[in-house]
Short mmCIF file of C-alpha atoms and ligand atoms in Angstrom, two decimals:
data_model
loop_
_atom_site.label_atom_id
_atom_site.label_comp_id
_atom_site.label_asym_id
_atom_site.label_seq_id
_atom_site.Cartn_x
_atom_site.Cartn_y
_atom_site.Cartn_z
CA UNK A 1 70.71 144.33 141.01
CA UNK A 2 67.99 142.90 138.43
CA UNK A 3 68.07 139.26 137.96
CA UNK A 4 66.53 137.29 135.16
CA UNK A 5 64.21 134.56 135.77
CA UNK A 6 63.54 132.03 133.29
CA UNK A 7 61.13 128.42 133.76
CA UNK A 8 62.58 126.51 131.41
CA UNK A 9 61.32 123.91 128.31
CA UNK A 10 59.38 126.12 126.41
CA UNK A 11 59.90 125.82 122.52
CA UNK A 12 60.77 129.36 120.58
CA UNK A 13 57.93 130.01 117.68
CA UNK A 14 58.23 133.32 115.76
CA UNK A 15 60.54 135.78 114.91
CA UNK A 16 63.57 137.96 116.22
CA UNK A 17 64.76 141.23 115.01
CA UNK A 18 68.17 140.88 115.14
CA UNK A 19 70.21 144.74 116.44
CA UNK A 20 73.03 146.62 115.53
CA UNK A 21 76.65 144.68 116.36
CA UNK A 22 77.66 145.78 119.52
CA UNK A 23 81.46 145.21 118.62
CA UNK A 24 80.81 147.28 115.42
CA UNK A 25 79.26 150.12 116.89
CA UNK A 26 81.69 150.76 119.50
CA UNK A 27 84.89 151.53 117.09
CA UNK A 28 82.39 153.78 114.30
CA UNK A 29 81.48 155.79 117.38
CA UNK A 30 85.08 156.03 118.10
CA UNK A 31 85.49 157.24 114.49
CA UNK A 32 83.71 160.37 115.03
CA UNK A 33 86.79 161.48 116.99
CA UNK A 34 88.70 161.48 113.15
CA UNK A 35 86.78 164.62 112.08
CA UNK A 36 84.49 167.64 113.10
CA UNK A 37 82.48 166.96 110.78
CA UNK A 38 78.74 165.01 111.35
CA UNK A 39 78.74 161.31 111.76
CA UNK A 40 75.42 160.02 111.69
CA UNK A 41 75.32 156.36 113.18
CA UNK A 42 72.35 154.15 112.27
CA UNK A 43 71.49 150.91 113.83
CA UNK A 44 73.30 151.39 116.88
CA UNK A 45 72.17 149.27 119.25
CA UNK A 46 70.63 150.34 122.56
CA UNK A 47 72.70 149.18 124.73
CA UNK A 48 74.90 149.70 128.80
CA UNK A 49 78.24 149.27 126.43
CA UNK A 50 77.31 152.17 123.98
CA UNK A 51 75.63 154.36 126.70
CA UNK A 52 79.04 153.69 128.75
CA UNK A 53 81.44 154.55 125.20
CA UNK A 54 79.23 157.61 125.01
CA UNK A 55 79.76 159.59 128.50
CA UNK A 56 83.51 158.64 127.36
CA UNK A 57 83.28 160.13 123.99
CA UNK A 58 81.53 163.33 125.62
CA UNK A 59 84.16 163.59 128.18
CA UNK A 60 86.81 164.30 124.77
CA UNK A 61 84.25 166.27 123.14
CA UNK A 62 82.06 164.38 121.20
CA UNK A 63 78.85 166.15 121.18
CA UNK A 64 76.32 162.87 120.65
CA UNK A 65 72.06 162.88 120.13
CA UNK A 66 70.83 159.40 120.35
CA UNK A 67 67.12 159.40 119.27
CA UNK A 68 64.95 156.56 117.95
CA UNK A 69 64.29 157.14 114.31
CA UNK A 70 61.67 156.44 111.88
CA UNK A 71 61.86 152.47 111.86
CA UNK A 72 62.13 153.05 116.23
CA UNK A 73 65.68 151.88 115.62
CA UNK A 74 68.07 153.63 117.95
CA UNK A 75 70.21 156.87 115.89
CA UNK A 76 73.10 158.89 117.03
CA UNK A 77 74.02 162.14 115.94
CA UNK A 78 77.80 162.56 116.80
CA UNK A 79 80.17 165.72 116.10
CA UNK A 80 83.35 166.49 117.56
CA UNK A 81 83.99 170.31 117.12
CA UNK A 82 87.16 169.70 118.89
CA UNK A 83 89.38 167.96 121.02
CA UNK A 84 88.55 168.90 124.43
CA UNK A 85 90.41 166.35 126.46
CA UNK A 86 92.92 163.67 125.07
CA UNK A 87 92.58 161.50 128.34
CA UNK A 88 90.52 158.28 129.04
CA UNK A 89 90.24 157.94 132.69
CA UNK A 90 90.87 155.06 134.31
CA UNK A 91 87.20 154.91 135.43
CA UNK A 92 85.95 154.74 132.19
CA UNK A 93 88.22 152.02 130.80
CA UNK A 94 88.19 149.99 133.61
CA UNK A 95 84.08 149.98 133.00
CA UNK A 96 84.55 149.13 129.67
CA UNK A 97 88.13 147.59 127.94
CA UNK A 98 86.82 148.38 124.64
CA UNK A 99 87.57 152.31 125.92
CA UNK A 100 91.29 151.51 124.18
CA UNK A 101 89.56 152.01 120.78
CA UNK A 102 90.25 155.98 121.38
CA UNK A 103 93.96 155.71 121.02
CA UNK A 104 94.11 155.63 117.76
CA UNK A 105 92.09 158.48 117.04
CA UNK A 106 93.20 160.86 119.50
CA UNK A 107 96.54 160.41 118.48
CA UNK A 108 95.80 161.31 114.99
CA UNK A 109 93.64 164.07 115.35
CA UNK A 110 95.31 165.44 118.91
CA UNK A 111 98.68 164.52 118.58
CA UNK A 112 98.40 162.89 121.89
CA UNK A 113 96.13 160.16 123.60
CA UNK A 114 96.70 159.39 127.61
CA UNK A 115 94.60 155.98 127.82
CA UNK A 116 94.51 154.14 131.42
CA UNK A 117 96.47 150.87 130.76
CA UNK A 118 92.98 148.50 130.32
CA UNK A 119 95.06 145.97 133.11
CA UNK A 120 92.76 142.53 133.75
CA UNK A 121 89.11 141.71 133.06
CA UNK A 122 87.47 138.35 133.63
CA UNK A 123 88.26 136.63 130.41
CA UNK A 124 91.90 137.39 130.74
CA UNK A 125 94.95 139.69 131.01
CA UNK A 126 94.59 141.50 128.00
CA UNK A 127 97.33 143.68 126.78
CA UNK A 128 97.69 146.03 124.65
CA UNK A 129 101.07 145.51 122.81
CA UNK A 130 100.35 145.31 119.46
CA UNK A 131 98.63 148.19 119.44
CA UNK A 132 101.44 150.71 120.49
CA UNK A 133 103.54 148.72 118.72
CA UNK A 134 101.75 149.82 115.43
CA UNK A 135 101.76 153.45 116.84
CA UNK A 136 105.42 153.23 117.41
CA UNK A 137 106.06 152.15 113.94
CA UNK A 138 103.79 154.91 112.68
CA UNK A 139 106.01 157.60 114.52
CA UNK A 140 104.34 157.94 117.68
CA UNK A 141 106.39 158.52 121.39
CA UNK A 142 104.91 155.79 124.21
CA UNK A 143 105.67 156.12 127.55
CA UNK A 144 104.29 155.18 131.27
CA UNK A 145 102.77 157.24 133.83
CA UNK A 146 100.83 155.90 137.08
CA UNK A 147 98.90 153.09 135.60
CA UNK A 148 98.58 154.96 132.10
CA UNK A 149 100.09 154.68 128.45
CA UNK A 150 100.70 158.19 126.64
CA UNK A 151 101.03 158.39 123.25
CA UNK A 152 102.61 161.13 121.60
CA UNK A 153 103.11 162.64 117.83
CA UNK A 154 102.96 166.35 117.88
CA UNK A 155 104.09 166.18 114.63
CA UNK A 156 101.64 163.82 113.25
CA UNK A 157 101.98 159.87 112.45
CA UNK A 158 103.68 158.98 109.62
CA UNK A 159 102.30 155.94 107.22
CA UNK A 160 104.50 152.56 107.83
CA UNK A 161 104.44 148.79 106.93
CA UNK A 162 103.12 147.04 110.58
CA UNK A 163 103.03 143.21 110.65
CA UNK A 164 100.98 142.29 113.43
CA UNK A 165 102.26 139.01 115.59
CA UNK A 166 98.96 137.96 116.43
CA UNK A 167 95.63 138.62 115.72
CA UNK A 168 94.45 141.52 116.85
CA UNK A 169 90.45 143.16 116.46
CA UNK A 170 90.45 146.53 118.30
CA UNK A 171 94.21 146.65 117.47
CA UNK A 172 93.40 146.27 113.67
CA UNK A 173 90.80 149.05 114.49
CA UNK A 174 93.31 151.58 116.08
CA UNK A 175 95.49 151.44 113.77
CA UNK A 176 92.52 151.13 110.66
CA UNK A 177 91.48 154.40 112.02
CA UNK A 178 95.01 156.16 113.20
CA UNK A 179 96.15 155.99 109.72
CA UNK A 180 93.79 157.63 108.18
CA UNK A 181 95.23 160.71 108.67
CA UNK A 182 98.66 159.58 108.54
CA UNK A 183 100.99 160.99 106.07
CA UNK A 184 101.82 158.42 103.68
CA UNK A 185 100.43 155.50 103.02
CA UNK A 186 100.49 152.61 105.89
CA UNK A 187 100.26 148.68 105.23
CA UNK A 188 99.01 146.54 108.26
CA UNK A 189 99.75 143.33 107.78
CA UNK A 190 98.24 140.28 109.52
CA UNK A 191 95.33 141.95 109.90
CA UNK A 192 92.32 140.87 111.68
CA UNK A 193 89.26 140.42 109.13
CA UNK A 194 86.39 140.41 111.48
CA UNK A 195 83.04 141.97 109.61
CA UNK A 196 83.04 144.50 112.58
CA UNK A 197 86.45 146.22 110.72
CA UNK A 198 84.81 145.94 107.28
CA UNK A 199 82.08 147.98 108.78
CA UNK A 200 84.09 150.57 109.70
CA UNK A 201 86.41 150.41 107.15
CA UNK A 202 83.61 150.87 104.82
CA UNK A 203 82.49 153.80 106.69
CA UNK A 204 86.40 155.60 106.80
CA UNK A 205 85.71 155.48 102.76
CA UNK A 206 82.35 157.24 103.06
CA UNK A 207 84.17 159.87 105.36
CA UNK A 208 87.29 160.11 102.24
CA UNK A 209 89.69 157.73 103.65
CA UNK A 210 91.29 156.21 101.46
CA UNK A 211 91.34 151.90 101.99
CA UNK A 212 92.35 148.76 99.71
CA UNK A 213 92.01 145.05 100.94
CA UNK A 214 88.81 145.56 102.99
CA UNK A 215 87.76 141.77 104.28
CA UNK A 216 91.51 140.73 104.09
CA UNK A 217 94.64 140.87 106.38
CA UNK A 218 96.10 143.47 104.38
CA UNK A 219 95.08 147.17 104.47
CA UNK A 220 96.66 149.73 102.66
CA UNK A 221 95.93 153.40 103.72
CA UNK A 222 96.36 156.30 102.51
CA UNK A 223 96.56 159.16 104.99
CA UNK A 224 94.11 162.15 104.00
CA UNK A 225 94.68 165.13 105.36
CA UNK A 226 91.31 165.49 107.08
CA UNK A 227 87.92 163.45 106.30
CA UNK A 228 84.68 164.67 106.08
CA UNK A 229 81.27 163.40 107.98
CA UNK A 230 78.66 160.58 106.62
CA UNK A 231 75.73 158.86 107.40
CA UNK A 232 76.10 154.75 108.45
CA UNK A 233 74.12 152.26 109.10
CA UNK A 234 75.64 149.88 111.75
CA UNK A 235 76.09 146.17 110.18
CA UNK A 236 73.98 143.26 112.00
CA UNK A 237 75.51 141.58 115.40
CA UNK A 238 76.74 138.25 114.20
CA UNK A 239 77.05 136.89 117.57
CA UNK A 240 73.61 137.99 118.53
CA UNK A 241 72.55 136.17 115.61
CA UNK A 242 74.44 133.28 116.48
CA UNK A 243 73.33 133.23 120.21
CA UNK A 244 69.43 133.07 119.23
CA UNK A 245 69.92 130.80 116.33
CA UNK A 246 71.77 128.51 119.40
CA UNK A 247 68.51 129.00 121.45
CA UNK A 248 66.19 127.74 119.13
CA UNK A 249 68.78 124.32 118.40
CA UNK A 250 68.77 123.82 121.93
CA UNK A 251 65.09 124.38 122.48
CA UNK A 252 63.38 122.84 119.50
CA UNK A 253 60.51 125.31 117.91
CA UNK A 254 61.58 127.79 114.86
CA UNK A 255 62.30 130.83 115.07
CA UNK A 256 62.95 133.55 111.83
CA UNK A 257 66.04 136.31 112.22
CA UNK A 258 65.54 138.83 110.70
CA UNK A 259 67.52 142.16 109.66
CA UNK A 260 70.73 139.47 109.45
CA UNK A 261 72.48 136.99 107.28
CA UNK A 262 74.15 133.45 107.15
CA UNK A 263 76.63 134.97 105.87
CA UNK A 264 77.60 136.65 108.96
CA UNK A 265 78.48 133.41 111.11
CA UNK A 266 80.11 131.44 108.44
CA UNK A 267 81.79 128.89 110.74
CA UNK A 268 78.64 128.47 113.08
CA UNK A 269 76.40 127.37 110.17
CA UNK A 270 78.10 124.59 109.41
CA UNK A 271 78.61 123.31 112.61
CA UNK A 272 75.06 123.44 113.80
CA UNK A 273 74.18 121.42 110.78
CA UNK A 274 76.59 118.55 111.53
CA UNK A 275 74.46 118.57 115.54
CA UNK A 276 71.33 118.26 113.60
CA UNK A 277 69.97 122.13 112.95
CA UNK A 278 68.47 123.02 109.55
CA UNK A 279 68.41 126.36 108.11
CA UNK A 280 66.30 128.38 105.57
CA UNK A 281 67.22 131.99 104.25
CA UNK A 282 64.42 134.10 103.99
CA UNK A 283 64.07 137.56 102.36
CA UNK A 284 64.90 139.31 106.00
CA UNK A 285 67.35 136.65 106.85
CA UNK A 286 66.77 132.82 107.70
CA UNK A 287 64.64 130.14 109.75
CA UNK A 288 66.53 127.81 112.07
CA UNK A 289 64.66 124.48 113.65
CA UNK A 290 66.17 121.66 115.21
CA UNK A 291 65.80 118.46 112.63
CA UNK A 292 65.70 115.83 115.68
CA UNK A 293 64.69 115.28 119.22
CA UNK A 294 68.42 115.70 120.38
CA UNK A 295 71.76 117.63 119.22
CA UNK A 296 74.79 115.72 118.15
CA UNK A 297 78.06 116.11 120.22
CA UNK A 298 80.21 118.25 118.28
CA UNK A 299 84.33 119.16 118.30
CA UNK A 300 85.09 123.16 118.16
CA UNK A 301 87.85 125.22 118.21
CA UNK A 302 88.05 128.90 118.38
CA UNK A 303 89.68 131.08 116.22
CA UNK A 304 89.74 134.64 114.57
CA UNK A 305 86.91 135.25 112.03
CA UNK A 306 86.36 133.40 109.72
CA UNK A 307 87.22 130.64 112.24
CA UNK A 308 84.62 129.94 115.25
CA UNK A 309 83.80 133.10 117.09
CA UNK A 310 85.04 133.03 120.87
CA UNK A 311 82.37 135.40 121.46
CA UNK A 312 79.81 131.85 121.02
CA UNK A 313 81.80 129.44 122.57
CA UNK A 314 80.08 129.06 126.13
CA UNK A 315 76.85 129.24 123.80
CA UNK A 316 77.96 126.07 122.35
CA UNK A 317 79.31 124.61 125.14
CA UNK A 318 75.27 124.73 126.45
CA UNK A 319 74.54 123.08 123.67
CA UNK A 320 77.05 120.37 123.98
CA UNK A 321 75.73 119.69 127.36
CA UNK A 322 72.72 118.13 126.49
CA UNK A 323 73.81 116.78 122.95
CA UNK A 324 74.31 113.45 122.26
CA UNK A 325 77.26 112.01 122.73
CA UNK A 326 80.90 113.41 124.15
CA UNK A 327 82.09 116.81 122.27
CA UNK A 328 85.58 118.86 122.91
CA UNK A 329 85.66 122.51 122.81
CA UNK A 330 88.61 124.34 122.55
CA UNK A 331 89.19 128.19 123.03
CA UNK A 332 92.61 129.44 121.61
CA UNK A 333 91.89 133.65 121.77
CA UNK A 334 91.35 134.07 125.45
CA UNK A 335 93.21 132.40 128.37
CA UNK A 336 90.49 132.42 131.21
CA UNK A 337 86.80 131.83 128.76
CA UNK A 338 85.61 128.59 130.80
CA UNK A 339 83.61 130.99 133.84
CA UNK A 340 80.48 129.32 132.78
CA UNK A 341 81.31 126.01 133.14
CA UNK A 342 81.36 125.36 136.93
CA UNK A 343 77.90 127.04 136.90
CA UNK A 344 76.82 124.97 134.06
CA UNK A 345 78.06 121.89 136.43
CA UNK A 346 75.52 123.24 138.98
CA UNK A 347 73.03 122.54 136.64
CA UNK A 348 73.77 118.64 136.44
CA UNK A 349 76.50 119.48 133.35
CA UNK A 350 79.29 116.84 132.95
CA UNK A 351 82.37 118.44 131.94
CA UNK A 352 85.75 118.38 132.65
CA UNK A 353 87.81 120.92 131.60
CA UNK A 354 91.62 120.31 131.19
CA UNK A 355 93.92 123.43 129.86
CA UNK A 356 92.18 125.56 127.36
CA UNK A 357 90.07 122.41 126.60
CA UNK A 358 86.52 121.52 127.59
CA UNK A 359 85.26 117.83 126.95
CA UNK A 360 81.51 117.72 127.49
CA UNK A 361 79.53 114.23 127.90
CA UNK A 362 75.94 115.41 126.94
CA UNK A 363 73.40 114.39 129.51
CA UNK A 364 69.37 114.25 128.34
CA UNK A 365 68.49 117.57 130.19
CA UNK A 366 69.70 120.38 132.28
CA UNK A 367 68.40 121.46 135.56
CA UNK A 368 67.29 124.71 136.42
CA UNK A 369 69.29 126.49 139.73
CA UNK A 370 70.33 129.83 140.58
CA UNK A 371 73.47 131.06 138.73
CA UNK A 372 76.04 134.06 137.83
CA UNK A 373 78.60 134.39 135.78
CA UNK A 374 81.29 137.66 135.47
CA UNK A 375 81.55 138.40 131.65
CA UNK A 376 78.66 138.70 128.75
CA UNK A 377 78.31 135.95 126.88
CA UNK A 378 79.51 133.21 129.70
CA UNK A 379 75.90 134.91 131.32
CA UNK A 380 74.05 135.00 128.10
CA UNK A 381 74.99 130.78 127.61
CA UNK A 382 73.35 130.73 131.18
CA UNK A 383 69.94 132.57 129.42
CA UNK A 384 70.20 129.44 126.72
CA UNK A 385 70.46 126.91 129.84
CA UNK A 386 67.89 128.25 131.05
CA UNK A 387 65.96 128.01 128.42
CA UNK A 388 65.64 124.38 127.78
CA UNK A 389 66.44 123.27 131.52
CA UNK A 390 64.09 121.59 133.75
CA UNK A 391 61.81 123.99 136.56
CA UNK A 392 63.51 127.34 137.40
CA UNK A 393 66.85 129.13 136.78
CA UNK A 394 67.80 132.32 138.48
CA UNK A 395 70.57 135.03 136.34
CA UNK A 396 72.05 136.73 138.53
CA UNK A 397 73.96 140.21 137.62
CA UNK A 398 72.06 140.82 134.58
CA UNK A 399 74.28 143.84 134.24
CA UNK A 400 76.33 141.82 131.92
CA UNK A 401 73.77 140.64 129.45
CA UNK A 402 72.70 144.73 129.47
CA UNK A 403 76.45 145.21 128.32
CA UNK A 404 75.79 143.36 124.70
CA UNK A 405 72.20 142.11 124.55
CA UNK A 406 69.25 144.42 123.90
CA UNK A 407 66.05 144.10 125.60
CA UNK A 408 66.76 140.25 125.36
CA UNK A 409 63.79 139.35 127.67
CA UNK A 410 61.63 141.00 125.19
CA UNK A 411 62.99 139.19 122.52
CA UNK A 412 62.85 135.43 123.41
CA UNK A 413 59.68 135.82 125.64
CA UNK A 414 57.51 137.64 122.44
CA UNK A 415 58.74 133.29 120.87
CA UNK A 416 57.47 131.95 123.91
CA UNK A 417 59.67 131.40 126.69
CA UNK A 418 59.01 131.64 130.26
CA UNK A 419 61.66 134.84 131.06
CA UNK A 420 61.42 137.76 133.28
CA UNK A 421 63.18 139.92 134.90
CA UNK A 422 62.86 140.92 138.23
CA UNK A 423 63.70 144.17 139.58
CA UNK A 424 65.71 144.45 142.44
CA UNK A 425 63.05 146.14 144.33
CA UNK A 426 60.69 143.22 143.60
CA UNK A 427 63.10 140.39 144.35
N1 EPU B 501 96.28 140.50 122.55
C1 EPU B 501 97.59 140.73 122.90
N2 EPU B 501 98.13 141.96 122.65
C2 EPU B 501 97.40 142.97 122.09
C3 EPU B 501 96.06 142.73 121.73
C4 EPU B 501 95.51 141.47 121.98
O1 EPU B 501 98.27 139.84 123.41
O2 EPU B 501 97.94 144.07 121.89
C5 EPU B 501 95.68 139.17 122.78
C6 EPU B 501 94.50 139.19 123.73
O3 EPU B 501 94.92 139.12 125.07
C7 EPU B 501 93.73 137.98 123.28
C8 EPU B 501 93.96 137.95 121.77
O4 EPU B 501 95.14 138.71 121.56
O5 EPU B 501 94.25 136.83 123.86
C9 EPU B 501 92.85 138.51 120.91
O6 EPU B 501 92.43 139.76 121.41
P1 EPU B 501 91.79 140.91 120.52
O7 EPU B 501 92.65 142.11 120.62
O8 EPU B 501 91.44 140.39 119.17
O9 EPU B 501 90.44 141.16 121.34
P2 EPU B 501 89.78 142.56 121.54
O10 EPU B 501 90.00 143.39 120.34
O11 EPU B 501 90.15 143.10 122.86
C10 EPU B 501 87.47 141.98 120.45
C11 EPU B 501 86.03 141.98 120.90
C12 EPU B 501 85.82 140.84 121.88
C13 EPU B 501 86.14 139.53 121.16
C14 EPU B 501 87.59 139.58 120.64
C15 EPU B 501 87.97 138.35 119.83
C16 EPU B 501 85.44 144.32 120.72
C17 EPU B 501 85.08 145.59 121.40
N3 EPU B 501 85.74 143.27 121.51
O12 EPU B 501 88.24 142.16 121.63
O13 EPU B 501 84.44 140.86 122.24
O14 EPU B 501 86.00 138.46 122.05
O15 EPU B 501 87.76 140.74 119.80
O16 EPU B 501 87.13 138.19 118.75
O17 EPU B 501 85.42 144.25 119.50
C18 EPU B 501 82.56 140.49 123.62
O18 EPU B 501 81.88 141.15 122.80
O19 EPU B 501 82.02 139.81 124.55
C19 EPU B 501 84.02 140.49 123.50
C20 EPU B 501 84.83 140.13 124.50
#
């Protein structure tokens, strides 16, 4: 298994193209399932996640071409004829939890959808409750069989009103995407708003669905009775964006992003200003530097967008190791998002974490060791670490950044730092 190594204390000069959202791409690829006509897919990001969403897609019939256009971005071509399967195999959604985003789909184009129940991963247990929920109340059938959830409507979904009772992304997305051929006109209420959903949302309209309240918690559909095929270009990764801009805070330097926005990472901006970071927007995107020698502590809580991102909270929590002063960081979405803290520890980190709560007394500087950590961004706030720690750190399982971080190596070594990775035959 690779590993990445990284000597640490190195400010980041220059600039970073930022990719494709990972969490966006997944559910447009998904989308393709809706029609048989072309969906063209722009932007996508080259990554283990999409690769792994792709053999799935194939196995139901997705015929999908990913070439490097023009630009060198990464393109697919996707078309699915036909159905040829309505089952997600355990395999594949054990590999990859996002695999659920087929449900919704399948059921509306198929009729049926046979998912493997997505059961644990390392951030928590993770049902999926609200989504069937929403399929119930849109006229589907669930039941149970050895470890999986069918989902039946052989005489189509019908449009309802759904109130979700939490917040719910991919659920939002199923259901976003099941109703689009519903007949009738569905209202989801309590919707998630995450810029990933606008995304596709937007690109359901460009294949003739039919959408009102896009960026709000209430979407009204109108089922069509098929939609048609389009070409999108995949918005930017917010929490890619957020991850480098975290980088450069904790490292010192400036660095420009660019092919993203502020705008994406509302909540982030202004809490990086209170620690101390400036920013600039720039015709691409925007500059971030670090104003003073060290961060300010800082108090975050997760929450669904526009609220702090979960997906940057062990990012921050780096950060708050070596800011000044004692900060608090709370995650409310997931139960079990603190893996990164006892390894953090093993690099000299104070922190105590009681609950869903992690108070952080900032020391001056981190040292490097060898680390791991079992889920993508608890590893990628090791990368950070890493970064601005003292002598060498060791990543272990780099499979996980490869999930949701393109050639990331690439990207902070062309600003400077002291990364590599080393092959498993060479280690
Ligand atoms: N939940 C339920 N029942 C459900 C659905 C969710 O109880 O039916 C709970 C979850 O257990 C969790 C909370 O509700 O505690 C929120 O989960 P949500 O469904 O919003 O998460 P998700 O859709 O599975 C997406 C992203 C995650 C990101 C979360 C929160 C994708 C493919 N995944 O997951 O991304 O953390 O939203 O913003 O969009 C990542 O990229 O590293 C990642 C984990």
């Amino acid at each position: 298994m690779d590993k990445i190594r990284i000597i640490g204390g190195t400010p980041l000069y220059g600039q970073i193209k930022i990719s494709g959202a990972k969490n966006a791409a997944l559910p447009l690829i998904s989308a393709s399932l809706l029609t048989d006509a072309p969906l063209v897919l722009k932007n996508l990001p080259d990554l283990a996640d999409v690769r792994t969403f792709k053999s799935l897609l194939n196995h139901l019939g997705v015929d999908i071409v990913f070439k490097h256009d023009v630009d060198g971005d990464h393109a697919g071509a996707l078309r699915a004829h036909s159905i040829q399967s309505t089952e997600a195999p355990y395999d594949q959604v054990r590999k990859m939890r996002a695999s659920v985003l087929v449900l919704g789909p399948l059921v509306a184009r198929a009729g049926r959808a046979k998912v493997s129940l997505p059961g644990g991963c390392a951030i928590g247990s993770r049902p999926i409750d609200m989504h069937l929920k929403g399929l119930e109340h849109m006229g589907a059938d669930i039941s149970l069989e050895d470890g999986y959830v069918v989902v039946e409507a052989r005489n189509g979904l019908r449009g309802a009103d759904y109130t979700f009772p939490g917040i719910t992304v991919t659920g939002t997305e199923n259901l976003l995407m099941a109703a689009t051929l519903a007949k009738g006109t569905t209202r989801l209420m309590n919707a998630a708003r995450e810029p990933e959903i606008s995304d596709l949302a937007h690109c359901l309209v460009a294949m003739g669905a039919k959408i009102d309240g896009i960026g709000t918690s209430t979407l009204t559909i109108e089922g069509r009775d098929r939609l048609g095929g389009t070409t999108h270009s995949v918005l930017p990764d917010r929490i890619e964006t957020g991850t480098y801009t975290m980088a450069v805070a904790l490292t010192g330097g400036e660095v420009e992003l660019t092919e993203t926005s502020l705008d994406l990472i509302p909540s982030v901006v202004p809490a990086l200003e209170s620690m101390g970071v400036h920013f600039e927007k720039t015709n691409r995107g925007f500059k971030v530097k670090r104003q003073s020698d060290r961060l300010k502590a800082i108090d975050i809580e997760t929450e669904p967008y526009p609220g702090f991102p979960t997906d940057l909270q062990a990012q921050m929590t780096v950060l708050a190791t070596m800011a000044e002063g004692a900060s608090v960081i709370t995650e409310t979405i997931f139960e079990n998002r603190f893996m990164h803290v006892p390894e953090l520890m093993r690099m000299g980190a104070d922190i105590r974490v009681r609950g869903n709560t992690a108070f952080v007394r900032g020391i001056p500087r981190l040292k490097g060791a060898p680390v791991m950590a079992t889920d993508l961004r608890a590893s990628v706030s090791l990368v950070i670490a890493g970064l601005a720690a003292e002598d060498e750190t060791i990543i272990n399982r780099v499979y996980h950044l490869d999930r949701g971080y393109e050639h990331i190596e690439n990207k902070l070594s062309a600003c400077g730092a002291h990364i590599e990775r080393i092959h498993e035959s060479a280690a």
